[in-house]
GROMACS .gro file of C-alpha atoms in nm:
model
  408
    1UNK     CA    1  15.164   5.075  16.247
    2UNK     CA    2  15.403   5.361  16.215
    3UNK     CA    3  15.326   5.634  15.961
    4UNK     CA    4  15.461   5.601  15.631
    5UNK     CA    5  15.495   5.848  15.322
    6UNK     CA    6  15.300   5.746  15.008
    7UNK     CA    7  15.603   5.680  14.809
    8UNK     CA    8  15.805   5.490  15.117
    9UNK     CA    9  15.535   5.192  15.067
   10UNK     CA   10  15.620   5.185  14.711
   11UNK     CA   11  15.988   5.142  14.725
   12UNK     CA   12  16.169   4.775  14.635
   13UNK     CA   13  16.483   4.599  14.714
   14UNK     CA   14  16.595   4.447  15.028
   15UNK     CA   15  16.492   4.539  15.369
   16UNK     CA   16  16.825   4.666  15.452
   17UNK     CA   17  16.868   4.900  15.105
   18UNK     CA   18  16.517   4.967  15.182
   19UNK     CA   19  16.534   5.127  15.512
   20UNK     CA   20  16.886   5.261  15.439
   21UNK     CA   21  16.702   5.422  15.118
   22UNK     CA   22  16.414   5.595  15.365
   23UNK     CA   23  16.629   5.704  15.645
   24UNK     CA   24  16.854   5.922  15.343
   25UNK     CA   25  16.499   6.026  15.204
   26UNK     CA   26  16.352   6.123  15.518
   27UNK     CA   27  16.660   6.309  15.606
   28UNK     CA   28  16.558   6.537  15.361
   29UNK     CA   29  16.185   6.591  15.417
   30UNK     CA   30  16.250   6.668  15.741
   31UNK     CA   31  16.568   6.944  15.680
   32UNK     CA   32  16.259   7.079  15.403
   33UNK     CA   33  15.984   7.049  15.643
   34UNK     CA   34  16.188   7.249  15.954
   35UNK     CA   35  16.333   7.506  15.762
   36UNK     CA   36  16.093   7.557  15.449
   37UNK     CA   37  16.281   7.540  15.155
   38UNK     CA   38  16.654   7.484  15.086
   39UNK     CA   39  16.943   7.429  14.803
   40UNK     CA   40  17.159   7.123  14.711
   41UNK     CA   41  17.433   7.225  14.898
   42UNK     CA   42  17.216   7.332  15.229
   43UNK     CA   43  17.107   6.972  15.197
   44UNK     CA   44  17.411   6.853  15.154
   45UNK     CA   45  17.564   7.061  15.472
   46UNK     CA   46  17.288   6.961  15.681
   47UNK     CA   47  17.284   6.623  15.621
   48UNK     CA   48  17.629   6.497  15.592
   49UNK     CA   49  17.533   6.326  15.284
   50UNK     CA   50  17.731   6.356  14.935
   51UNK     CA   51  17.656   6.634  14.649
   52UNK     CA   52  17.598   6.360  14.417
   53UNK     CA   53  17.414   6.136  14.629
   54UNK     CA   54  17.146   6.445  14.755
   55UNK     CA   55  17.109   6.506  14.404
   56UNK     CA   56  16.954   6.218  14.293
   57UNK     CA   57  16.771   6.157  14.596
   58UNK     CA   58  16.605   6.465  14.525
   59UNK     CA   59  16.540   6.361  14.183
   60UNK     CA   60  16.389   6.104  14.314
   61UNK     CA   61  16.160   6.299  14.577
   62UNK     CA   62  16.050   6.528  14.308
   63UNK     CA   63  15.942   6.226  14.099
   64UNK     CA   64  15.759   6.082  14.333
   65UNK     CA   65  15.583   6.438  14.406
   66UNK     CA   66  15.634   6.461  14.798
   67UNK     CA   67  15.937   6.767  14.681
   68UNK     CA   68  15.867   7.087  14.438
   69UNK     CA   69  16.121   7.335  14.275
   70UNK     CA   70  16.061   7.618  14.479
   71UNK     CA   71  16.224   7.862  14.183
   72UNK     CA   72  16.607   8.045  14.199
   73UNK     CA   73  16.765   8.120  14.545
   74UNK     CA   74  17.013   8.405  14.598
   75UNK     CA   75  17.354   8.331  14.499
   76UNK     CA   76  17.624   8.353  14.757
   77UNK     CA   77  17.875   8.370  14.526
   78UNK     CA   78  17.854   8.207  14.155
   79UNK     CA   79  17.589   8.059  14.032
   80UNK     CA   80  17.204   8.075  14.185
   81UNK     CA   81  17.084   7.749  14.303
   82UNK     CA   82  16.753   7.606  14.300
   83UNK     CA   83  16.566   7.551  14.608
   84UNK     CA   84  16.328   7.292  14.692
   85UNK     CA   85  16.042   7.314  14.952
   86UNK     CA   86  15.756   6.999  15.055
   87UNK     CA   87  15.468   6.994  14.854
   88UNK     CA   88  15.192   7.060  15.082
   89UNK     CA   89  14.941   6.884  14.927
   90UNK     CA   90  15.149   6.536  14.899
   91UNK     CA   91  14.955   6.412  15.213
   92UNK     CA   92  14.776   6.516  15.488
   93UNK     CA   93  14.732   6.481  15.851
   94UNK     CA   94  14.424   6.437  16.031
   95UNK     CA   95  14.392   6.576  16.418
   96UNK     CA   96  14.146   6.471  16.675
   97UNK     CA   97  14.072   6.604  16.990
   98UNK     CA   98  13.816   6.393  17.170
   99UNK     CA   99  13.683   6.587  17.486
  100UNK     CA  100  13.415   6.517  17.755
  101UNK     CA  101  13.101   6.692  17.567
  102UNK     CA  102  13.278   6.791  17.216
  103UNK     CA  103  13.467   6.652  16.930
  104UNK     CA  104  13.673   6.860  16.692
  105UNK     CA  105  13.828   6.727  16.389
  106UNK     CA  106  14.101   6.880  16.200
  107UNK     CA  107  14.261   6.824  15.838
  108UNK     CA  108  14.641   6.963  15.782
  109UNK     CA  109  14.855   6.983  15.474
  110UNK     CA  110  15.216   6.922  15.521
  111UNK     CA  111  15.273   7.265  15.552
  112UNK     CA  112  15.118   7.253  15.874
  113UNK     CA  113  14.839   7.495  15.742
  114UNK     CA  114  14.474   7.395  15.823
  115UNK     CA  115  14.237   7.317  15.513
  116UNK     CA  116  13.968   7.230  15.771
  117UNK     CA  117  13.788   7.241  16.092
  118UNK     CA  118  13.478   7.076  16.226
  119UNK     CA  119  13.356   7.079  16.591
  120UNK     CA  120  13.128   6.875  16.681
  121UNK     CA  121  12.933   6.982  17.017
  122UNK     CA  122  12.736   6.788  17.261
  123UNK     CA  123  12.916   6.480  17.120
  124UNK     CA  124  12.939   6.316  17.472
  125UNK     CA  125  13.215   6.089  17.513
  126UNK     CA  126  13.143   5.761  17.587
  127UNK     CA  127  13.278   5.404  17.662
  128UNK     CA  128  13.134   5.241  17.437
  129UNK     CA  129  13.195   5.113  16.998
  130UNK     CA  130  12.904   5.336  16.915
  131UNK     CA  131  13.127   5.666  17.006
  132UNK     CA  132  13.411   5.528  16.786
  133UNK     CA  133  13.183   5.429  16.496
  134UNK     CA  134  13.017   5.753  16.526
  135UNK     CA  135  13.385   5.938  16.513
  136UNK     CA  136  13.491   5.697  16.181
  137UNK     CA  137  13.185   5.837  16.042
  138UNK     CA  138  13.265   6.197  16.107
  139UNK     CA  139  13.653   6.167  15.968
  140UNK     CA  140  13.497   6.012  15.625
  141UNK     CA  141  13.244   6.208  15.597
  142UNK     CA  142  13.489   6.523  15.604
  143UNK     CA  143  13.741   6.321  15.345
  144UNK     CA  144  13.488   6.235  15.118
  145UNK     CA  145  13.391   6.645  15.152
  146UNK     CA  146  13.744   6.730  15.120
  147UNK     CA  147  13.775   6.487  14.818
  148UNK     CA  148  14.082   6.334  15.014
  149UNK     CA  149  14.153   5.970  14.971
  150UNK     CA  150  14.265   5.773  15.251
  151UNK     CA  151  14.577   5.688  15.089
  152UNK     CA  152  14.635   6.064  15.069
  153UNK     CA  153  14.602   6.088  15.463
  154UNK     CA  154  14.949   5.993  15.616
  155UNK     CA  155  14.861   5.979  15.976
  156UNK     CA  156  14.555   6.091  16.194
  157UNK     CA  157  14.681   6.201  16.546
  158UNK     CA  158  14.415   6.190  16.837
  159UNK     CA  159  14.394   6.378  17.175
  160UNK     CA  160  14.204   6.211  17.457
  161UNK     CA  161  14.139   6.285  17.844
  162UNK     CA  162  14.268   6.068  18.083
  163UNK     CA  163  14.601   5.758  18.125
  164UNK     CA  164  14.700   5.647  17.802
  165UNK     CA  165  15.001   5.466  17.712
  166UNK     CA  166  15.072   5.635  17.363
  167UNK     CA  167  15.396   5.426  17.287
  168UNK     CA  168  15.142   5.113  17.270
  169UNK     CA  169  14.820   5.336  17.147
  170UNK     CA  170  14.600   5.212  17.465
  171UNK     CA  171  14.397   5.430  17.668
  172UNK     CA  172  14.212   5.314  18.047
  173UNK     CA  173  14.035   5.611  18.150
  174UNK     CA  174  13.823   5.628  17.790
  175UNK     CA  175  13.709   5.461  17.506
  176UNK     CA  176  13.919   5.154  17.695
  177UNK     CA  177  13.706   4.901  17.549
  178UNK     CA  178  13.953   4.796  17.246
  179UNK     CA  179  14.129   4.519  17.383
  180UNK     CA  180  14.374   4.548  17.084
  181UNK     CA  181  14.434   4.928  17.195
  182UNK     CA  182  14.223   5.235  17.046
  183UNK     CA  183  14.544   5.312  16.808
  184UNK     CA  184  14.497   4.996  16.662
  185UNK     CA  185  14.112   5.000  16.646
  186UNK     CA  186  14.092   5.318  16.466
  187UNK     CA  187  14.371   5.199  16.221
  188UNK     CA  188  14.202   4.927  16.112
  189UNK     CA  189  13.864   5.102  16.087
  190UNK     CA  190  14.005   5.363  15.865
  191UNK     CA  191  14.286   5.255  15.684
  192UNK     CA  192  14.574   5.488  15.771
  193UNK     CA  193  14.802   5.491  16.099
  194UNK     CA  194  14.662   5.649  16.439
  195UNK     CA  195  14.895   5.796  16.689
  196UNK     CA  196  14.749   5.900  17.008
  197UNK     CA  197  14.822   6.052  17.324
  198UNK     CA  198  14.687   6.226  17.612
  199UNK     CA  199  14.553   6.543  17.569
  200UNK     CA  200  14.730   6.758  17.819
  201UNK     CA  201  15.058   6.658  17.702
  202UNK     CA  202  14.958   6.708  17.323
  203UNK     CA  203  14.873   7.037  17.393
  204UNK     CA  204  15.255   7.056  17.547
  205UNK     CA  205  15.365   6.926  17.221
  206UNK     CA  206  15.163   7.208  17.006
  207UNK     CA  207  15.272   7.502  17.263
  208UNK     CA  208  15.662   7.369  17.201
  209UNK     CA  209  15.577   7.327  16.815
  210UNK     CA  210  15.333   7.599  16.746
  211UNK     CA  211  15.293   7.849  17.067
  212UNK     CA  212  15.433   8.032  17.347
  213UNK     CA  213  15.651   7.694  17.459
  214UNK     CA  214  15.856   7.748  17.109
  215UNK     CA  215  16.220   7.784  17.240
  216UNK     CA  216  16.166   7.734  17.621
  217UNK     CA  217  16.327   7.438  17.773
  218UNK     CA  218  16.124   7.390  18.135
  219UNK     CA  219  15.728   7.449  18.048
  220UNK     CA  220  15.404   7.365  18.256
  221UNK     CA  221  15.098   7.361  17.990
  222UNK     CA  222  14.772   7.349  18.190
  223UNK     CA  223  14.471   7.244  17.996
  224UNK     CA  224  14.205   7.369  18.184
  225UNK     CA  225  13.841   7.275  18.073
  226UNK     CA  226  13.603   7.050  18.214
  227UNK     CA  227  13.877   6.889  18.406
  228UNK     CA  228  14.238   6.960  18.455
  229UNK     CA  229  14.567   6.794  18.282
  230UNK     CA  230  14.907   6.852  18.274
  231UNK     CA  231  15.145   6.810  18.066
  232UNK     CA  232  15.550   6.874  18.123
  233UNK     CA  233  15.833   7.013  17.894
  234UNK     CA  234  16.187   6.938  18.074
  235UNK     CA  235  16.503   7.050  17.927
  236UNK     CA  236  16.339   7.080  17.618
  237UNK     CA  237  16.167   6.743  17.622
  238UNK     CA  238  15.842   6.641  17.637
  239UNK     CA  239  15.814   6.449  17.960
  240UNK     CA  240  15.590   6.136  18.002
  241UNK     CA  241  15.701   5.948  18.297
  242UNK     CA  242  15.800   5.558  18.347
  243UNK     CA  243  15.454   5.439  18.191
  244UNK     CA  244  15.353   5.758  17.992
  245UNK     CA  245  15.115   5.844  18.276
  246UNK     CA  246  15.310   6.193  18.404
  247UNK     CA  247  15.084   6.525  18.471
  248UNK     CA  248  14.801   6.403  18.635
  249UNK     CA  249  14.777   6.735  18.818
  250UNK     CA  250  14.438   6.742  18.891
  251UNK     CA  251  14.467   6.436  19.138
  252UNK     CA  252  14.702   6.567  19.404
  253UNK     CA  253  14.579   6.581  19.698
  254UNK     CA  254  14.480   6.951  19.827
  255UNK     CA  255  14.208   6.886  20.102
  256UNK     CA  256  14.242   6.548  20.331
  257UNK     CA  257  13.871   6.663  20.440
  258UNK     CA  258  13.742   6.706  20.115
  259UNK     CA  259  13.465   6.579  19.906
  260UNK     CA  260  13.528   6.186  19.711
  261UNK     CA  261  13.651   6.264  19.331
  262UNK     CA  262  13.598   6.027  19.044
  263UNK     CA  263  13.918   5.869  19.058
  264UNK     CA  264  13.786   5.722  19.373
  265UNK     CA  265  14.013   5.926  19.625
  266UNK     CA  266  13.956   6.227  19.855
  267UNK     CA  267  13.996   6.548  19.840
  268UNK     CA  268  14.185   6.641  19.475
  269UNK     CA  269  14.241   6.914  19.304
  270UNK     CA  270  13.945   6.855  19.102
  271UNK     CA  271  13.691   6.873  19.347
  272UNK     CA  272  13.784   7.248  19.455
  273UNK     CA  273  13.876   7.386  19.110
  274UNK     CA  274  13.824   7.268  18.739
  275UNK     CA  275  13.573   7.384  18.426
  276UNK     CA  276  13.291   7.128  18.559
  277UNK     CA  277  13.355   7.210  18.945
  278UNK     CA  278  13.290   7.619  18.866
  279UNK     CA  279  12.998   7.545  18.631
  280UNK     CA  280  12.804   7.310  18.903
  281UNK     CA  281  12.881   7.587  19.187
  282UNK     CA  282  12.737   7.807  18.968
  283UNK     CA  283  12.426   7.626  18.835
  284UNK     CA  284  12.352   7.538  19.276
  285UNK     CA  285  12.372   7.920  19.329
  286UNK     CA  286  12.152   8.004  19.010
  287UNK     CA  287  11.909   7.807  19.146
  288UNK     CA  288  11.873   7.995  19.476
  289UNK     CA  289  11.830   8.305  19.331
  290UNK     CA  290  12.162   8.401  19.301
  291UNK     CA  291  12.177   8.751  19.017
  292UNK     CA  292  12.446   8.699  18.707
  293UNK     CA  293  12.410   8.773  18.357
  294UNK     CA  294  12.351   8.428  18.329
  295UNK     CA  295  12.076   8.402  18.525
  296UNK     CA  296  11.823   8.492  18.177
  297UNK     CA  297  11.978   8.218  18.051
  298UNK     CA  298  11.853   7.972  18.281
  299UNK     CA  299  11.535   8.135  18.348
  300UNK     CA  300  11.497   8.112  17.917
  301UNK     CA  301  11.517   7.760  17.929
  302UNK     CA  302  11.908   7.752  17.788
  303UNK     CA  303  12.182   7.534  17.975
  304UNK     CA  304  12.427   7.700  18.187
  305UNK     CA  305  12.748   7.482  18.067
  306UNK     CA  306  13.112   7.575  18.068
  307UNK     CA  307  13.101   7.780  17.746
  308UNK     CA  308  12.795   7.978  17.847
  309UNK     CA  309  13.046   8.068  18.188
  310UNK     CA  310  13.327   8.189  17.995
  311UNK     CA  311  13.108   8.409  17.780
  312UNK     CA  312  12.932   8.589  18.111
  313UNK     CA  313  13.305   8.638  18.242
  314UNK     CA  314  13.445   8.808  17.934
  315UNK     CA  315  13.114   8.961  17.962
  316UNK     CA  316  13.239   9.110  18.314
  317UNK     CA  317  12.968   8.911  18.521
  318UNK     CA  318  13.073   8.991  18.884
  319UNK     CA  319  12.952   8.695  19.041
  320UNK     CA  320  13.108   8.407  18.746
  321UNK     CA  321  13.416   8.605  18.788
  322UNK     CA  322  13.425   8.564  19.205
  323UNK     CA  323  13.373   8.189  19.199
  324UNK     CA  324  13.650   8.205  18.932
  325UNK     CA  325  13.857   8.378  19.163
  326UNK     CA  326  13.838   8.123  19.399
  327UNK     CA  327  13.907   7.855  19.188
  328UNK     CA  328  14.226   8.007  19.085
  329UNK     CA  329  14.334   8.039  19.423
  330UNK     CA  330  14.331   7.657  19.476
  331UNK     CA  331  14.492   7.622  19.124
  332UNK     CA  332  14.735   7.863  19.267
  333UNK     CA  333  14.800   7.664  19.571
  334UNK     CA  334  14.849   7.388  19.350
  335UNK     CA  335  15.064   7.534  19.134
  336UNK     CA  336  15.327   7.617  19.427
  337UNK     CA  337  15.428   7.289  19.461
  338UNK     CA  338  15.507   7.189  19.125
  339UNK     CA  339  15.694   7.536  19.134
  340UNK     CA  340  15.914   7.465  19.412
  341UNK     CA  341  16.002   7.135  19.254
  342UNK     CA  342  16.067   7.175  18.886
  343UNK     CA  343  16.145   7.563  18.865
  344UNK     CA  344  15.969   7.589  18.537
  345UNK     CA  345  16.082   7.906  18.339
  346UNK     CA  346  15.733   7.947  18.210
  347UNK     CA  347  15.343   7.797  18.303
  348UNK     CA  348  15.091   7.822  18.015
  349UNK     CA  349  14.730   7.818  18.075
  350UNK     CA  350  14.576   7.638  17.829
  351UNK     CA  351  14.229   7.472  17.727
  352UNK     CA  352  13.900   7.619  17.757
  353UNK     CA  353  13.963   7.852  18.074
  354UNK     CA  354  14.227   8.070  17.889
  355UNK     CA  355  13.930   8.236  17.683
  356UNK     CA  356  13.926   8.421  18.000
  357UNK     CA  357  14.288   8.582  18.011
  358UNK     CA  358  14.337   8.784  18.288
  359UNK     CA  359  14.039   8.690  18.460
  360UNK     CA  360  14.203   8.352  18.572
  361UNK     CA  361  14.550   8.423  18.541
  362UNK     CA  362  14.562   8.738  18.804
  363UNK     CA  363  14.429   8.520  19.048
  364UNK     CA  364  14.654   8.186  18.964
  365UNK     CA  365  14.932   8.468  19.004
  366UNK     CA  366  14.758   8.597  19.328
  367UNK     CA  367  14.816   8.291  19.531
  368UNK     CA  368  15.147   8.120  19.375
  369UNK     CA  369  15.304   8.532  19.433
  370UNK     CA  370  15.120   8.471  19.844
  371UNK     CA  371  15.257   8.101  19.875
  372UNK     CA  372  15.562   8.032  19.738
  373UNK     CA  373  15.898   8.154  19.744
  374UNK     CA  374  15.988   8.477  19.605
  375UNK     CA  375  16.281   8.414  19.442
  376UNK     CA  376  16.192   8.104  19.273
  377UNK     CA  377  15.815   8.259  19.141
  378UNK     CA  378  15.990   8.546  19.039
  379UNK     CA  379  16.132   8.384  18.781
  380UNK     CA  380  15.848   8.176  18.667
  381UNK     CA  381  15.625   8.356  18.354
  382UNK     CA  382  15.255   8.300  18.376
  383UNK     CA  383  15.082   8.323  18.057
  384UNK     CA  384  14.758   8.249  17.850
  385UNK     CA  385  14.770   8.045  17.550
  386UNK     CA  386  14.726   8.191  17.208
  387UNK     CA  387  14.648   7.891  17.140
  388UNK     CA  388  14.353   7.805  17.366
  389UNK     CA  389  14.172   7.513  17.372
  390UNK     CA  390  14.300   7.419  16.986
  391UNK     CA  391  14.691   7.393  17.124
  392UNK     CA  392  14.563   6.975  17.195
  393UNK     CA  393  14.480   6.965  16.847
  394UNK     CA  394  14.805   7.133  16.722
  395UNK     CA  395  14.975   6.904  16.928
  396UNK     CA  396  14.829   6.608  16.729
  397UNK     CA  397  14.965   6.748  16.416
  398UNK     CA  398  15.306   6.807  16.595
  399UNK     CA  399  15.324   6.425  16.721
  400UNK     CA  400  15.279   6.291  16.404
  401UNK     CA  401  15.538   6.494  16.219
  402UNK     CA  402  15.757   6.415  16.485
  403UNK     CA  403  15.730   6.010  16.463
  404UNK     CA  404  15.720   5.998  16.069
  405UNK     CA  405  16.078   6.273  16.070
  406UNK     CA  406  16.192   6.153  16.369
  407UNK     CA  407  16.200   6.502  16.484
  408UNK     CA  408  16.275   6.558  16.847
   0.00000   0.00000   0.00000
């Protein structure tokens, strides 16, 4: 079910004065929610809608509570107008990004401000009802901590790994078990409307929204963690393909010779270069005496996982950062083609790998500046996210907003 605003399922008449009635009402939430706070007559210019008529619909939004007078604006001549802003606290918007080993749950007001953050680690995902009931348990259990109603929560957006059709809220990688969709599952297990997508191109969506993507029109955002996604902003659009299943990145095919991924094809990406590839090549040399700062740590007993690698690079460990070095020259290889066929004015590096900065970036850069051509690398920025691995979960927040504003 699409997201609705408390007051929207509240409102009577016909269906056609009804959705006439929240199309003029939205209007304005969304020129408020874009540019922060605004007058009558900046309404009124931005919407194309009459003095009168913005007027009372305002009256209106203030009644209900979703608007607040935001005091006296400077006059431009005459008298000072009011200005009216969102009221952050009207609703809320829940964000979950479901990952291989972790969960991490997110609660937004409406000023796009976080009131909280949970991560949940070694939560392992899982095909199976028990991951799912275990998830509905986590969301209440922050409401009821937040002392948040669910008819205060307007939407819960959800980042997950893998194909997903997001139009029709199904996923077939993970958590493909709902028949009737995950979307719809979740809905109906918590009472409010679930939007989901897949995970690479919800962190697009929060780079374009909330990070270094703001204003570009051709962007690459790599999430780069335990495995590797994609996801693609063309002329200023988010780009899904003909079934929503655009940016599978990690599954082109680098090495005809190479070893069988989990996909059940030869020789991807994957299998040369992605957060669980680098942490196994690791662990194999650990264990034949190889010396690294994280050798202790396995010798103590602790597990040697993807987090533990990041920490032993920014750390300067000379041995995590070589076998990081080669992993960025296959990304890099990678990386060339996509390059030479959408001429993107920007690639972010995103996910759990860009705690690392420089340390995978100069490489990535290494072998796109060795393989392809100058003059079309030249012009293609390579950057970290500021982001990092939360840009997913700002993207949930984004893709939410978007459907209930119909913001593009």
């Amino acid at each position: 079910m699409r997201p609705e605003f408390k007051y929207e399922k509240e409102l009577a008449g016909t269906a056609n004065a009804k959705k006439r009635k929240m199309e003029q009402y939205r209007k304005i939430v969304s020129h408020l929610y874009v540019i922060g706070k605004a007058s009558i007559a900046d309404i009124v210019k931005q919407s194309k809608i009459s003095q009168p008529l913005v007027a009372s619909l305002v009256d209106d939004l203030l009644g209900f509570g979703i608007l607040l007078d935001n005091g006296i604006g400077e006059s431009i001549g005459g008298r000072r107008p009011n200005l009216y802003c969102i009221n952050p606290e009207y609703q809320y918007v829940l964000g979950i990004d479901i990952n291989l080993h972790t969960l991490t749950i997110a609660l937004f007001d409406l000023n796009n401000q976080l009131v909280c953050r949970q991560e949940f680690k070694n939560f392992d995902l899982e095909n199976s009802s028990i991951y799912t009931d275990q998830l509905v348990v986590k969301v209440n259990e922050i409401l009821r901590e937040m002392n948040i109603s669910t008819a205060n929560v307007l939407a819960m957006g959800v980042s997950i790994p893998g194909l997903v059709d997001a139009e029709n809220g199904i996923t077939f990688t993970h958590l493909s078990f709902a028949k009737e969709g995950l979307a719809f599952y979740l809905s109906n297990k918590l009472g409010f409307s679930v939007l989901l997508d897949n995970d690479a191109r919800l962190m697009a969506l929060g780079e374009k929204a909330f990070g270094k993507a703001k204003g570009k029109k051709d962007v690459l955002c790599l999430n780069l963690s335990n495995r590797i996604g994609l996801g693609i902003i063309l002329n200023g659009q988010l780009y899904s393909g003909k079934n929503g299943f655009a940016g599978e990145f990690g599954h082109i095919l680098i090495d005809p010779d190479g070893d069988l991924c989990y996909c059940g094809k030869i020789g991807c990406l994957e299998t040369l270069t992605s957060g669980e590839i680098l942490v196994r090549n690791i662990n194999k040399a650990l264990e034949k005496g190889q010396a690294s700062l994280l050798s202790s740590k396995k010798d103590k007993g602790f597990s040697v996982d993807l987090r533990a690698v990041i920490e032993a690079i920014v750390e300067g460990d000379q041995f995590a950062i070589d076998q990081l070095n080669k992993m960025g020259e296959y990304l890099g290889k990678g990386l060339v083609t996509l390059i030479h066929l959408l001429n993107p004015e920007m690639i972010i590096i995103g996910g759990r790998l860009a705690h690392t900065g420089k340390y995978i970036s100069d490489p990535v850069n290494m072998a796109m500046n060795k393989y392809a051509m100058d003059r079309i690398s030249s012009e293609t920025e390579l950057v970290c996210s500021e982001l990092l691995d939360d840009s997913a979960l700002m993207g949930t927040l984004s893709n939410v907003m978007n459907e209930v504003l119909g913001i593009n």
